[in-house]
Amino acid sequence: ISMDRAGPTTTALVGRHQELAELADALARVRAGQGSLFLLTGEPGIGKTRLADELASLARAATVRGLWGRCHEAAGRPPYFPWVQIVQAHLRDADPATFAAALPADAIPFGLLVPELAPHLECAIAPVGAVESETARFRLFRALTAVFRQIAATRALLLILDDLHWADLPSLRLLEFIAHHLPEAPIVVVGTYREIEVRQHPAVADIIDRLSRRGRQFPLAGFT
């Protein structure tokens, strides 16, 4: 899902100016190499994605590259699905063969999940499931973090992960790992989620709580 997935915004944003101002400040800081994490939470239809869309428009104007990943409720989705979408969005403007060649060996299991990369990884012997141990997962997360930092080195990044209440646990753990490195990386990450659905899944809620302490949370309420 690319940054312009919703097309140009044609309606004015109402009532979220304080939140948008703080997000805009984050875009200014990210161009200087300082990243940050924001979590937008609220009930369905409250305007989480709409606020993220507005930030995406500001990012385009500020020459910050935006990439979207969306979580889905459907069963059978592959692990790391929102991150796969982000890489796919990046590959629309990048050469898959070059990207695959630069992919660290520890990240090859993730690369095999991206159809555009698979043909360039035939020599890989690591199966997709070879990230089950804590050590293997740590190496994978470290490699993917390095990949995103490398992408952001030439142009600051805005990564938007929509509907985190439907995210698989590996995706959330990767987000938590990346969030730890944001202060010294030119990357802003924005996640949206429904609080009531997160609380129905204790493992998801635990990670979201830790993310909230590491970043800035915006609970979006209804208007008077």
N, CA and C of each residue as an Amber inpcrd file, in Angstrom:
protein
   672
   0.8620000  -1.1760000   0.0000000   0.0000000   0.0000000   0.0000000
   0.8950000   1.2210000   0.0000000   0.7990000   2.0460000  -0.9810000
   1.6810000   3.1930000  -1.0840000   1.1270000   4.3650000  -0.3030000
   1.9570000   5.3980000  -0.1810000   1.5610000   6.5580000   0.5890000
   0.3090000   7.2120000   0.0440000   0.0940000   7.1450000  -1.2870000
  -1.0630000   7.8120000  -1.8690000  -2.2140000   6.8310000  -2.0820000
  -2.2850000   5.8150000  -1.2530000  -3.2970000   4.7630000  -1.4440000
  -4.7080000   5.3140000  -1.3940000  -4.9410000   6.3870000  -0.5860000
  -6.2810000   6.9380000  -0.4640000  -6.5300000   8.0640000  -1.4480000
  -5.5220000   8.3900000  -2.2740000  -5.6650000   9.4930000  -3.1980000
  -5.5420000  10.8170000  -2.4810000  -5.5860000  11.9160000  -3.2230000
  -5.4640000  13.2230000  -2.6040000  -6.5970000  13.4760000  -1.6200000
  -6.2690000  14.0870000  -0.4910000  -7.2820000  14.4320000   0.4940000
  -8.1220000  15.5910000  -0.0300000  -9.4310000  15.4190000  -0.0510000
 -10.3060000  16.4430000  -0.6240000 -11.1710000  17.1130000   0.4330000
 -11.1280000  16.6580000   1.6760000 -11.9140000  17.2710000   2.7410000
 -10.9830000  17.7710000   3.8200000 -11.3800000  18.8570000   4.4620000
 -10.5350000  19.4450000   5.4990000 -10.5600000  18.5860000   6.7540000
  -9.4210000  18.5180000   7.4280000  -9.3380000  17.8110000   8.7070000
  -9.9400000  18.6930000   9.7850000 -10.8300000  18.1320000  10.5800000
 -11.5410000  18.9010000  11.5990000 -11.2000000  18.3670000  12.9810000
 -10.8320000  19.2800000  13.8960000 -10.7390000  18.9440000  15.3090000
  -9.5330000  18.1590000  15.7720000  -8.5340000  17.9580000  14.9300000
  -7.3470000  17.1920000  15.3240000  -6.0800000  18.0350000  15.1630000
  -6.2120000  19.3450000  15.2850000  -5.0980000  20.2190000  14.9450000
  -3.9500000  20.1050000  15.9420000  -4.2370000  19.8690000  17.2130000
  -3.1690000  19.7330000  18.1890000  -2.3440000  18.4770000  17.9060000
  -3.0340000  17.3600000  17.6440000  -2.3300000  16.1220000  17.3340000
  -1.5240000  16.2700000  16.0370000  -2.1330000  16.9000000  15.0280000
  -1.4480000  17.0500000  13.7460000  -0.2190000  17.9420000  13.8830000
  -0.3130000  18.9760000  14.7210000   0.8320000  19.8590000  14.9230000
   2.0100000  19.1010000  15.5260000   1.7270000  18.2290000  16.4780000
   2.8140000  17.4560000  17.0870000   3.3940000  16.4530000  16.1070000
   2.5440000  15.8540000  15.2920000   3.0380000  14.9350000  14.2660000
   3.8750000  15.6760000  13.2310000   3.4550000  16.8890000  12.8840000
   4.2250000  17.6900000  11.9340000   5.5980000  18.0450000  12.5000000
   5.6610000  18.3210000  13.7950000   6.9550000  18.5820000  14.4390000
   7.8740000  17.3680000  14.3180000   7.2810000  16.1780000  14.4250000
   8.0760000  14.9530000  14.2980000   8.6740000  14.8340000  12.8960000
   7.9180000  15.2620000  11.8780000   8.4510000  15.2410000  10.5170000
   9.6480000  16.1810000  10.3840000   9.5750000  17.3350000  11.0520000
  10.7010000  18.2680000  11.0110000  11.9260000  17.6580000  11.6840000
  11.7060000  16.9640000  12.7960000  12.8430000  16.3590000  13.5100000
  13.4300000  15.1890000  12.7490000  12.5800000  14.4450000  12.0530000
  13.0890000  13.2500000  11.3700000  14.0280000  13.6340000  10.2430000
  13.8320000  14.7810000   9.6470000  14.7420000  15.2240000   8.5870000
  16.1220000  15.5490000   9.1390000  16.1860000  15.7540000  10.4490000
  17.4730000  15.9760000  11.1110000  18.0290000  14.6850000  11.7040000
  17.3640000  13.5620000  11.4230000  17.8760000  12.2700000  11.8620000
  17.3020000  11.7420000  13.1510000  16.2810000  12.4050000  13.6990000
  15.6950000  11.9620000  14.9670000  14.3120000  11.3740000  14.7170000
  14.1850000  10.0780000  14.9130000  12.9170000   9.4140000  14.6880000
  12.0430000   9.3880000  15.9270000  10.8190000   8.8890000  15.7590000
   9.8790000   8.8300000  16.8750000   8.7500000   7.8690000  16.5410000
   7.9990000   7.5110000  17.5800000   6.8720000   6.5890000  17.4540000
   5.6120000   7.2470000  17.9800000   4.5120000   7.1130000  17.2230000
   3.2160000   7.6260000  17.6370000   2.1720000   6.5240000  17.4780000
   1.2590000   6.4480000  18.4310000   0.1640000   5.4880000  18.3880000
  -1.1510000   6.2430000  18.4420000  -1.9940000   6.0510000  17.4420000
  -3.3040000   6.6750000  17.3760000  -4.3420000   5.6280000  17.7370000
  -5.1040000   5.8810000  18.7740000  -6.0550000   4.8820000  19.2370000
  -7.4380000   5.4960000  19.3850000  -8.4620000   4.6630000  19.2780000
  -9.8320000   5.1260000  19.4130000 -10.7910000   4.1100000  18.8180000
 -12.0570000   4.3930000  18.9600000 -13.0790000   3.4640000  18.4760000
 -13.1520000   3.4870000  16.9570000 -13.8200000   2.4880000  16.3450000
 -13.9320000   2.4650000  14.8810000 -14.5810000   3.7380000  14.3500000
 -14.0050000   4.2920000  13.2970000 -14.5830000   5.4710000  12.6610000
 -14.2620000   6.7890000  13.3300000 -13.3970000   6.7940000  14.3340000
 -13.1190000   8.0130000  15.0890000 -12.1760000   8.9510000  14.3320000
 -11.4530000   8.4200000  13.3300000 -10.5880000   9.2780000  12.5290000
  -9.1090000   8.9670000  12.6120000  -8.7580000   7.7640000  13.0520000
  -7.3410000   7.4030000  13.1780000  -6.6460000   7.3950000  11.8180000
  -7.2160000   6.6640000  10.8740000  -6.6160000   6.5730000   9.5480000
  -6.6850000   7.9130000   8.8280000  -7.7550000   8.6550000   9.0600000
  -7.8810000   9.9870000   8.4400000  -6.7580000  10.9080000   8.9080000
  -6.4170000  10.8650000  10.1880000  -5.3210000  11.6710000  10.7010000
  -3.9890000  11.2020000  10.1070000  -3.8110000   9.9000000   9.9880000
  -2.5960000   9.3710000   9.3630000  -2.5040000   9.8020000   7.9050000
  -3.6300000   9.8310000   7.1900000  -3.6360000  10.2970000   5.8100000
  -3.1940000  11.7570000   5.7180000  -3.6570000  12.5690000   6.6570000
  -3.2740000  13.9770000   6.6550000  -1.7720000  14.1160000   6.8880000
  -1.2340000  13.3120000   7.8060000   0.2020000  13.3240000   8.0360000
   0.9500000  12.8860000   6.7800000   0.4020000  11.9220000   6.0590000
   1.0260000  11.4690000   4.8180000   1.1330000  12.6140000   3.8170000
   0.1090000  13.4500000   3.7430000   0.1510000  14.6010000   2.8440000
   1.2490000  15.5770000   3.2530000   1.3740000  15.8090000   4.5630000
   2.4380000  16.6900000   5.0490000   3.8130000  16.1020000   4.7420000
   3.9350000  14.7780000   4.8490000   5.2190000  14.1210000   4.5610000
   5.6140000  14.3310000   3.1080000   4.6640000  14.1820000   2.1990000
   4.9720000  14.3980000   0.7810000   5.4990000  15.8050000   0.5550000
   4.8550000  16.7880000   1.1980000   5.2850000  18.1720000   1.0390000
   6.6580000  18.4210000   1.6350000   7.0220000  17.6150000   2.6530000
   8.3080000  17.7860000   3.3310000   9.3900000  16.8760000   2.7600000
   9.1140000  16.2190000   1.6400000  10.0300000  15.2720000   0.9860000
  10.4350000  14.1250000   1.9110000   9.5420000  13.7690000   2.8130000
   9.7180000  12.5700000   3.6310000   8.9530000  11.4470000   2.9490000
   9.6060000  10.3330000   2.7140000   8.9600000   9.2370000   1.9940000
   8.0590000   8.4520000   2.9260000   6.8360000   8.2000000   2.4800000
   5.8830000   7.4670000   3.2890000   5.5660000   6.1020000   2.7150000
   5.4840000   5.1040000   3.5920000   5.1510000   3.7360000   3.1950000
   4.1060000   3.1960000   4.1630000   3.0830000   2.5570000   3.6090000
   1.9740000   2.0370000   4.4120000   2.0330000   0.5180000   4.5210000
   1.6120000   0.0150000   5.6750000   1.3410000  -1.4050000   5.8650000
   0.0320000  -1.5310000   6.6230000  -0.8240000  -2.4140000   6.1870000
  -2.1390000  -2.5450000   6.8150000  -2.3200000  -3.9660000   7.3420000
  -2.7490000  -4.0790000   8.5800000  -3.0280000  -5.3880000   9.1750000
  -4.4320000  -5.8320000   8.7890000  -4.6250000  -7.1310000   8.7080000
  -5.9200000  -7.6770000   8.2860000  -6.3970000  -8.7270000   9.2850000
  -7.7130000  -8.8000000   9.4240000  -8.3300000  -9.7480000  10.3490000
  -8.3930000 -11.1460000   9.7650000  -8.3090000 -11.2680000   8.4490000
  -8.5140000 -12.5440000   7.7750000  -7.5310000 -13.6000000   8.2640000
  -8.0400000 -14.8210000   8.4350000  -7.1820000 -15.9440000   8.8260000
  -6.2690000 -16.3190000   7.6610000  -5.1270000 -16.8970000   7.9810000
  -4.2250000 -17.3650000   6.9470000  -3.2420000 -16.3230000   6.4560000
  -3.2760000 -15.1170000   7.0230000  -2.3190000 -14.1020000   6.5890000
  -0.9120000 -14.5270000   7.0050000   0.0940000 -14.2240000   6.1940000
   1.4700000 -14.6360000   6.5360000   2.0100000 -13.7920000   7.6740000
   3.0350000 -14.2850000   8.3690000   3.6550000 -13.4680000   9.4170000
   4.3030000 -12.2220000   8.8100000   4.3920000 -11.1860000   9.6000000
   5.0190000  -9.9210000   9.1990000   4.2840000  -9.2480000   8.0370000
   2.9920000  -9.5080000   7.8980000   2.2830000  -9.0380000   6.7010000
   2.3390000  -7.5210000   6.5220000   2.1120000  -6.6910000   7.5560000
   2.2120000  -5.2460000   7.3130000   3.6130000  -4.8120000   6.9080000
   4.6380000  -5.4790000   7.4310000   6.0110000  -5.1540000   7.0480000
   6.3090000  -5.6160000   5.6320000   5.7330000  -6.7340000   5.2310000
   5.8660000  -7.1800000   3.8390000   5.2910000  -6.1280000   2.8990000
   4.1270000  -5.5680000   3.2510000   3.5220000  -4.5350000   2.4120000
   4.4030000  -3.2940000   2.3210000   5.0360000  -2.9340000   3.4320000
   5.9240000  -1.7680000   3.4240000   7.0980000  -2.0020000   2.4800000
   7.6910000  -3.1890000   2.5390000   8.7980000  -3.5010000   1.6290000
   8.3110000  -3.5170000   0.1880000   7.1340000  -4.0730000  -0.0530000
   6.5910000  -4.0920000  -1.4090000   6.3750000  -2.6700000  -1.9340000
   5.8840000  -1.7780000  -1.0650000   5.7020000  -0.3860000  -1.4790000
   7.0460000   0.2470000  -1.8320000   8.0780000  -0.0680000  -1.0540000
   9.4120000   0.4540000  -1.3570000   9.9090000  -0.0790000  -2.6900000
   9.6210000  -1.3370000  -2.9980000  10.1370000  -1.9520000  -4.2130000
   9.4750000  -1.4240000  -5.4730000   8.3850000  -0.6740000  -5.3370000
   7.7850000  -0.0620000  -6.5230000   8.7130000   0.9890000  -7.1240000
   9.6110000   1.5160000  -6.2890000  10.5630000   2.5190000  -6.7650000
  12.0010000   2.0420000  -6.6800000  12.2070000   0.7870000  -6.3370000
  13.5610000   0.2570000  -6.1820000  13.6810000  -1.0530000  -6.9540000
  14.9050000  -1.4220000  -7.2830000  15.1530000  -2.6530000  -8.0240000
  15.1620000  -3.8430000  -7.0660000  14.2540000  -4.8050000  -7.2370000
  14.2080000  -5.9510000  -6.3170000  15.5210000  -6.7290000  -6.2540000
  16.1960000  -6.8750000  -7.3830000  17.4520000  -7.6360000  -7.3860000
  18.5100000  -6.9320000  -6.5330000  18.5750000  -5.6160000  -6.6570000
  19.5350000  -4.8540000  -5.8620000  19.1920000  -4.9340000  -4.3880000
  17.8890000  -4.8250000  -4.0880000  17.4470000  -4.9120000  -2.6950000
  17.7740000  -6.2870000  -2.1210000  17.5030000  -7.3350000  -2.8910000
  17.7710000  -8.7000000  -2.4200000  19.2550000  -8.9210000  -2.1900000
  20.0800000  -8.3550000  -3.0620000  21.5190000  -8.5370000  -2.9260000
  22.0500000  -7.8830000  -1.6580000  21.3990000  -6.7930000  -1.2490000
  21.8300000  -6.0790000  -0.0480000  21.1930000  -6.6250000   1.2200000
  20.2840000  -7.5710000   1.0700000  19.5700000  -8.1080000   2.2250000
  20.5220000  -8.9590000   3.0690000  20.6710000  -8.6650000   4.3670000
  21.5500000  -9.4820000   5.2140000  21.0650000 -10.9240000   5.2570000
  21.9950000 -11.8320000   5.4340000  21.6490000 -13.2550000   5.4530000
  20.6050000 -13.5560000   6.5200000  20.6850000 -12.8550000   7.6490000
  19.7230000 -13.1000000   8.7220000  18.3090000 -12.7180000   8.3260000
  18.1640000 -11.8560000   7.3090000  16.8380000 -11.3910000   6.9000000
  16.2720000 -12.1760000   5.7380000  17.0070000 -13.1640000   5.2430000
  16.5230000 -13.9350000   4.0990000  15.1770000 -14.6140000   4.3690000
  14.9240000 -15.1890000   5.5660000  13.5950000 -15.7730000   5.7950000
  12.4670000 -14.7620000   5.5880000  12.6890000 -13.5200000   6.0010000
  11.6820000 -12.4810000   5.7430000  11.5850000 -12.1980000   4.2450000
  12.7330000 -12.1180000   3.5840000  12.7290000 -11.8280000   2.1570000
  11.9400000 -12.8350000   1.3540000  11.9290000 -14.0780000   1.8080000
  11.1820000 -15.1130000   1.0960000   9.6780000 -14.9030000   1.1770000
   9.2230000 -14.0630000   2.1080000   7.7960000 -13.7630000   2.2110000
   7.3560000 -12.7200000   1.1900000   8.2950000 -12.0480000   0.5520000
   7.9900000 -10.9810000  -0.4050000   8.1260000 -11.5490000  -1.8130000
   7.0150000 -11.7210000  -2.5340000   7.0870000 -12.3720000  -3.8520000
   8.0810000 -11.7110000  -4.8060000   8.2020000 -10.3930000  -4.7350000
   9.1130000  -9.6910000  -5.6400000  10.5730000 -10.0460000  -5.3860000
  10.8810000 -10.4720000  -4.1470000  12.2610000 -10.7920000  -3.7960000
  12.5930000 -12.2640000  -3.9950000  11.5870000 -13.1230000  -3.8830000
  11.8360000 -14.5680000  -3.9040000  12.6700000 -15.0390000  -5.0970000
  12.4080000 -14.5470000  -6.3410000  13.2260000 -15.0350000  -7.4700000
  14.7010000 -14.6970000  -7.3490000  15.0480000 -13.7110000  -6.5420000
  16.4330000 -13.2870000  -6.4080000  17.1080000 -13.9150000  -5.1890000
  16.4010000 -14.8460000  -4.5340000  16.9320000 -15.4750000  -3.3310000
  16.9640000 -16.9960000  -3.4700000  17.1440000 -17.4920000  -4.7060000
  17.1160000 -18.9420000  -4.9190000  18.1990000 -19.6680000  -4.1360000
  19.3080000 -18.9910000  -3.8880000  20.4100000 -19.6580000  -3.2030000
  20.1750000 -19.7820000  -1.7060000  19.1150000 -19.1590000  -1.2280000
  18.8630000 -19.2030000   0.2140000  18.4190000 -20.5990000   0.6140000
  18.9870000 -21.1140000   1.6900000  18.5950000 -22.4310000   2.1860000
  17.7630000 -22.3150000   3.4530000  17.6520000 -21.0920000   3.9960000
  16.8960000 -20.9160000   5.2300000  15.4090000 -20.8850000   4.9170000
  14.6190000 -21.7750000   5.4990000  13.1730000 -21.7480000   5.2760000
  12.5390000 -20.5720000   5.9890000  11.2970000 -20.2530000   5.5740000
  10.5780000 -19.1350000   6.1760000  10.4130000 -19.3400000   7.6740000
  10.2570000 -20.5510000   8.1090000  10.0340000 -20.8170000   9.5250000
  11.2910000 -20.8430000  10.3650000  12.4280000 -20.4610000   9.7870000
  13.6920000 -20.5650000  10.5140000  13.9550000 -19.3690000  11.4090000
  12.9010000 -18.8130000  11.9860000  13.0640000 -17.6820000  12.8980000
  12.3360000 -17.9700000  14.2150000  12.2250000 -19.2460000  14.5540000
  11.4310000 -19.6100000  15.7120000  12.1870000 -19.4270000  17.0200000
  13.4900000 -19.5830000  17.0140000  14.2510000 -19.4090000  18.2420000
  14.4160000 -17.9290000  18.5460000  14.6530000 -17.6280000  19.8130000
  14.8430000 -16.2300000  20.2100000  16.0780000 -15.6350000  19.5430000
  17.1320000 -16.4270000  19.4240000  18.3610000 -15.9350000  18.8010000
  18.1380000 -15.6180000  17.3290000  17.4610000 -16.5280000  16.6130000
  17.1960000 -16.3020000  15.1930000  16.2990000 -15.0920000  14.9960000
  15.3120000 -14.9330000  15.8860000  14.4110000 -13.7820000  15.7710000
  15.1620000 -12.4740000  16.0140000  16.0530000 -12.4840000  17.0000000
  16.8420000 -11.2820000  17.2740000  17.6920000 -10.9060000  16.0610000
  18.3290000 -11.8850000  15.4460000  19.1540000 -11.6030000  14.2710000
  18.3110000 -11.0710000  13.1180000  17.1330000 -11.6540000  12.9320000
  16.2360000 -11.1870000  11.8790000  15.8260000  -9.7450000  12.1330000
  15.4180000  -9.4360000  13.3580000  14.9780000  -8.0800000  13.6800000
  16.1230000  -7.0830000  13.5050000  17.3050000  -7.4760000  13.9310000
  18.4590000  -6.5770000  13.7860000  18.7460000  -6.3270000  12.3070000
  18.6500000  -7.3670000  11.4870000  18.9110000  -7.2150000  10.0560000
  17.8680000  -6.3270000   9.3970000  16.5870000  -6.5350000   9.7240000
  15.5360000  -5.7240000   9.1150000  15.6230000  -4.2700000   9.5620000
  15.9810000  -4.0530000  10.8170000  16.1660000  -2.6880000  11.2900000
  17.2760000  -1.9990000  10.5020000  18.3500000  -2.7270000  10.2460000
  19.4450000  -2.1790000   9.4520000  18.9860000  -1.8530000   8.0380000
  18.1320000  -2.6930000   7.4620000  17.6040000  -2.4490000   6.1210000
  16.8060000  -1.1540000   6.0900000  15.9080000  -0.9710000   7.0540000
  15.0900000   0.2470000   7.0700000  15.9440000   1.4850000   7.3070000
  16.9530000   1.3690000   8.1420000  17.8380000   2.5060000   8.3720000
  18.6310000   2.8270000   7.1080000  18.9980000   1.8070000   6.3550000
  19.7170000   2.0300000   5.1070000  18.8210000   2.7480000   4.0950000
  17.5590000   2.3260000   4.0130000  16.6230000   2.9920000   3.1120000
  16.4440000   4.4530000   3.5090000  16.3380000   4.6920000   4.8260000
  16.0920000   6.0460000   5.3170000  17.3140000   6.9390000   5.2320000
  18.4910000   6.3580000   4.9970000  19.7220000   7.1560000   4.9670000
  19.7170000   8.1470000   3.8050000  19.0180000   7.8060000   2.7220000
  18.9790000   8.7020000   1.5710000  17.7450000   9.5920000   1.5740000
  16.7030000   9.1850000   2.2910000  15.4830000   9.9970000   2.3740000
  14.7090000   9.5560000   3.6050000  14.4330000  10.5030000   4.5010000
  13.7390000  10.1710000   5.7480000  12.4340000   9.4480000   5.4610000
  12.0340000   8.5760000   6.3960000  10.8800000   7.7040000   6.1950000
   9.7620000   7.9920000   7.1900000   8.5450000   7.8680000   6.7140000
   7.3500000   7.7890000   7.5460000   6.7200000   6.4310000   7.2750000
   6.6420000   5.5890000   8.2990000   6.0320000   4.2630000   8.1800000
   4.7140000   4.2740000   8.9340000   3.6230000   3.9500000   8.2470000
   2.2970000   3.9260000   8.8690000   1.7890000   2.4970000   8.8710000
   1.5170000   1.9800000  10.0790000   0.9630000   0.6360000  10.2380000
  -0.4600000   0.7720000  10.7510000  -1.4060000   0.4400000   9.9010000
  -2.8190000   0.6540000  10.1910000  -3.4380000  -0.6070000  10.7960000
  -4.3310000  -0.4030000  11.7780000  -5.1030000  -1.4960000  12.3940000
  -4.2070000  -2.5140000  13.1050000  -3.3660000  -2.0300000  14.0150000
  -2.4570000  -2.9100000  14.7470000  -3.1850000  -3.9060000  15.6480000
  -4.4550000  -3.6650000  15.9530000  -5.2060000  -4.6330000  16.7640000
  -5.3600000  -5.9700000  16.0490000  -5.1360000  -5.9920000  14.7290000
  -5.1930000  -7.2330000  13.9640000  -3.7940000  -7.7570000  13.6250000
  -2.7670000  -7.1320000  14.1220000  -1.4050000  -7.5310000  13.7570000
  -1.0430000  -8.8790000  14.3770000  -0.2330000  -9.6480000  13.6510000
   0.3210000 -10.8810000  14.2160000   1.4150000 -10.5030000  15.2060000
   1.6720000 -11.3900000  16.1450000   2.6580000 -11.1050000  17.1890000
   4.0670000 -10.8580000  16.6350000   4.5370000 -11.6210000  15.6280000
   5.8580000 -11.3020000  15.0760000   5.9550000  -9.8710000  14.5540000
   4.8880000  -9.3810000  13.9170000   4.9110000  -8.0040000  13.4140000
   5.0140000  -6.9970000  14.5480000   4.2870000  -7.2510000  15.6280000
   4.3310000  -6.3400000  16.7750000   5.6900000  -6.3870000  17.4570000
   6.2780000  -7.5610000  17.5480000   7.6070000  -7.6720000  18.1710000
   8.6680000  -6.9730000  17.3290000   8.5340000  -7.0570000  16.0050000
   9.4530000  -6.3330000  15.1420000   9.2770000  -4.8330000  15.3270000
   8.0430000  -4.3650000  15.4220000   7.7820000  -2.9480000  15.6710000
   8.4260000  -2.5020000  16.9760000   8.3130000  -3.3280000  18.0050000
   8.9050000  -2.9830000  19.2930000  10.4300000  -2.8910000  19.1840000
  11.0260000  -3.7890000  18.4300000  12.4800000  -3.7560000  18.2570000
  12.9060000  -2.4980000  17.5110000  12.2010000  -2.1860000  16.4290000
  12.5380000  -0.9900000  15.6470000  12.3380000   0.2680000  16.4780000
  11.2740000   0.2930000  17.2890000  10.9890000   1.4690000  18.1110000
  12.1360000   1.7890000  19.0500000  12.8400000   0.7620000  19.4920000
  13.9760000   0.9670000  20.3980000  15.0880000   1.7730000  19.7240000
  15.1730000   1.6880000  18.3890000  16.2610000   2.3400000  17.6530000
  15.8300000   3.6480000  16.9880000  14.5980000   4.0700000  17.1660000
  14.1080000   5.2490000  16.4660000  14.7930000   6.5550000  16.8620000
  15.1530000   6.7750000  18.1290000  15.7330000   8.0820000  18.4720000
  16.9440000   8.4750000  17.6400000  17.7030000   7.4810000  17.1310000
  18.8750000   7.8200000  16.3370000  18.7120000   7.4310000  14.8720000
  17.4720000   7.2440000  14.4110000  17.2070000   6.8660000  13.0220000
  16.2390000   7.8670000  12.3860000  16.4110000   8.1920000  11.1130000
  15.5120000   9.1430000  10.4380000  14.2010000   8.4860000  10.0000000
  13.4860000   7.9500000  10.9810000  12.2430000   7.2190000  10.7010000
  11.1770000   7.6200000  11.7240000  10.0130000   8.0170000  11.2410000
   8.8420000   8.2100000  12.0870000   7.8960000   7.0410000  11.8370000
   7.4460000   6.4100000  12.9000000   6.4930000   5.3040000  12.7910000
   5.1860000   5.7220000  13.4420000   4.0890000   5.5130000  12.7280000
   2.7530000   5.8000000  13.2480000   1.9300000   4.5200000  13.1670000
   1.3650000   4.1180000  14.2880000   0.4960000   2.9510000  14.3200000
  -0.9020000   3.3410000  14.7620000  -1.9090000   2.7060000  14.2000000
  -3.2890000   2.9460000  14.6220000  -3.8740000   1.6470000  15.1620000
  -4.7510000   1.7730000  16.1610000  -5.3940000   0.5670000  16.6810000
  -6.6500000   0.9290000  17.4690000  -7.5030000  -0.0710000  17.6350000
  -8.7070000   0.0660000  18.4530000  -8.4250000  -0.4970000  19.8350000
  -8.5180000   0.3440000  20.8390000  -8.1810000  -0.0460000  22.2030000
  -9.0190000  -1.2280000  22.6780000 -10.3080000  -1.2060000  22.4100000
 -11.1980000  -2.2480000  22.9330000 -10.8340000  -3.6180000  22.3620000
 -10.3740000  -3.6590000  21.0970000 -10.0090000  -4.9470000  20.5020000
  -8.6320000  -5.4080000  20.9710000  -7.7270000  -4.4720000  21.2000000
  -6.4200000  -4.8350000  21.7340000  -6.5600000  -5.5110000  23.0890000
  -7.4570000  -4.9920000  23.9520000  -7.6150000  -5.5230000  25.3060000
  -8.2070000  -6.9290000  25.3160000  -8.7240000  -7.3790000  24.1880000
  -9.2540000  -8.7360000  24.1120000  -8.1590000  -9.7810000  23.9020000
  -6.9380000  -9.3160000  23.6490000  -5.8200000 -10.2210000  23.3760000
  -4.6510000  -9.8160000  24.2640000  -4.4680000 -10.4910000  25.4080000
  -3.4440000 -10.0710000  26.3900000  -2.0420000  -9.9360000  25.8220000
  -1.6280000 -10.8450000  24.9420000  -0.2710000 -10.7680000  24.3980000
  -0.0980000  -9.5100000  23.5510000  -1.1180000  -9.1810000  22.7630000
  -1.0720000  -7.9560000  21.9570000  -1.0850000  -6.7290000  22.8660000
  -1.9420000  -6.7670000  23.8860000  -2.0510000  -5.6340000  24.8080000
  -0.7310000  -5.3650000  25.5190000  -0.0080000  -6.4120000  25.8900000
   1.2750000  -6.2370000  26.5700000   2.2690000  -5.4820000  25.6870000
   2.3320000  -5.8660000  24.4130000   3.2770000  -5.1980000  23.5090000
   2.8510000  -3.7620000  23.2590000   1.5480000  -3.5390000  23.0630000
   1.0550000  -2.1770000  22.8330000   1.3500000  -1.2900000  24.0410000
   1.1970000  -1.8370000  25.2350000   1.5050000  -1.0590000  26.4470000
   2.9750000  -0.6570000  26.4800000   3.8490000  -1.5700000  26.1160000
   5.2800000  -1.2420000  26.0980000   5.5840000  -0.2050000  25.0170000
   4.9380000  -0.3270000  23.8760000   5.1270000   0.6480000  22.8060000
   4.6480000   2.0310000  23.2360000   3.5410000   2.0560000  23.9740000
   2.9940000   3.3410000  24.4270000   3.9680000   4.0650000  25.3470000
   4.6940000   3.3040000  26.1490000   5.6640000   3.9220000  27.0490000
   6.9070000   4.4110000  26.2990000   7.1740000   3.8180000  25.1600000
   8.3550000   4.2110000  24.3890000   8.0480000   5.3640000  23.4320000
   6.7870000   5.5190000  23.0580000   6.4190000   6.5660000  22.1120000
   5.3740000   7.5070000  22.6840000   4.6140000   8.1140000  21.7960000
   3.5680000   9.0890000  22.1540000   2.2320000   8.5280000  21.7180000
   1.2970000   8.4920000  22.6210000  -0.0200000   7.9440000  22.3240000
  -1.0420000   9.0640000  22.2200000  -1.8750000   9.0000000  21.1890000
  -2.9610000   9.9510000  21.0140000  -4.2980000   9.2080000  21.0940000
  -4.9830000   9.2330000  22.2220000  -6.3430000   8.6600000  22.2690000
  -7.3160000   9.6540000  21.6230000  -7.9230000   9.2680000  20.5300000
  -8.8280000  10.1560000  19.8060000 -10.2510000   9.9620000  20.3220000
 -10.8310000  11.0280000  20.8190000 -12.1960000  10.9710000  21.3400000
 -13.1500000  11.6190000  20.3420000 -14.4420000  11.3900000  20.5560000
 -15.4500000  12.0000000  19.7090000 -15.5530000  13.4980000  19.9750000
 -16.2020000  14.2080000  19.0730000 -16.3640000  15.6520000  19.2000000
 -17.6340000  15.9920000  19.9810000 -17.6220000  17.1410000  20.6510000
 -18.8340000  17.6470000  21.2680000 -19.7320000  18.2450000  20.1950000
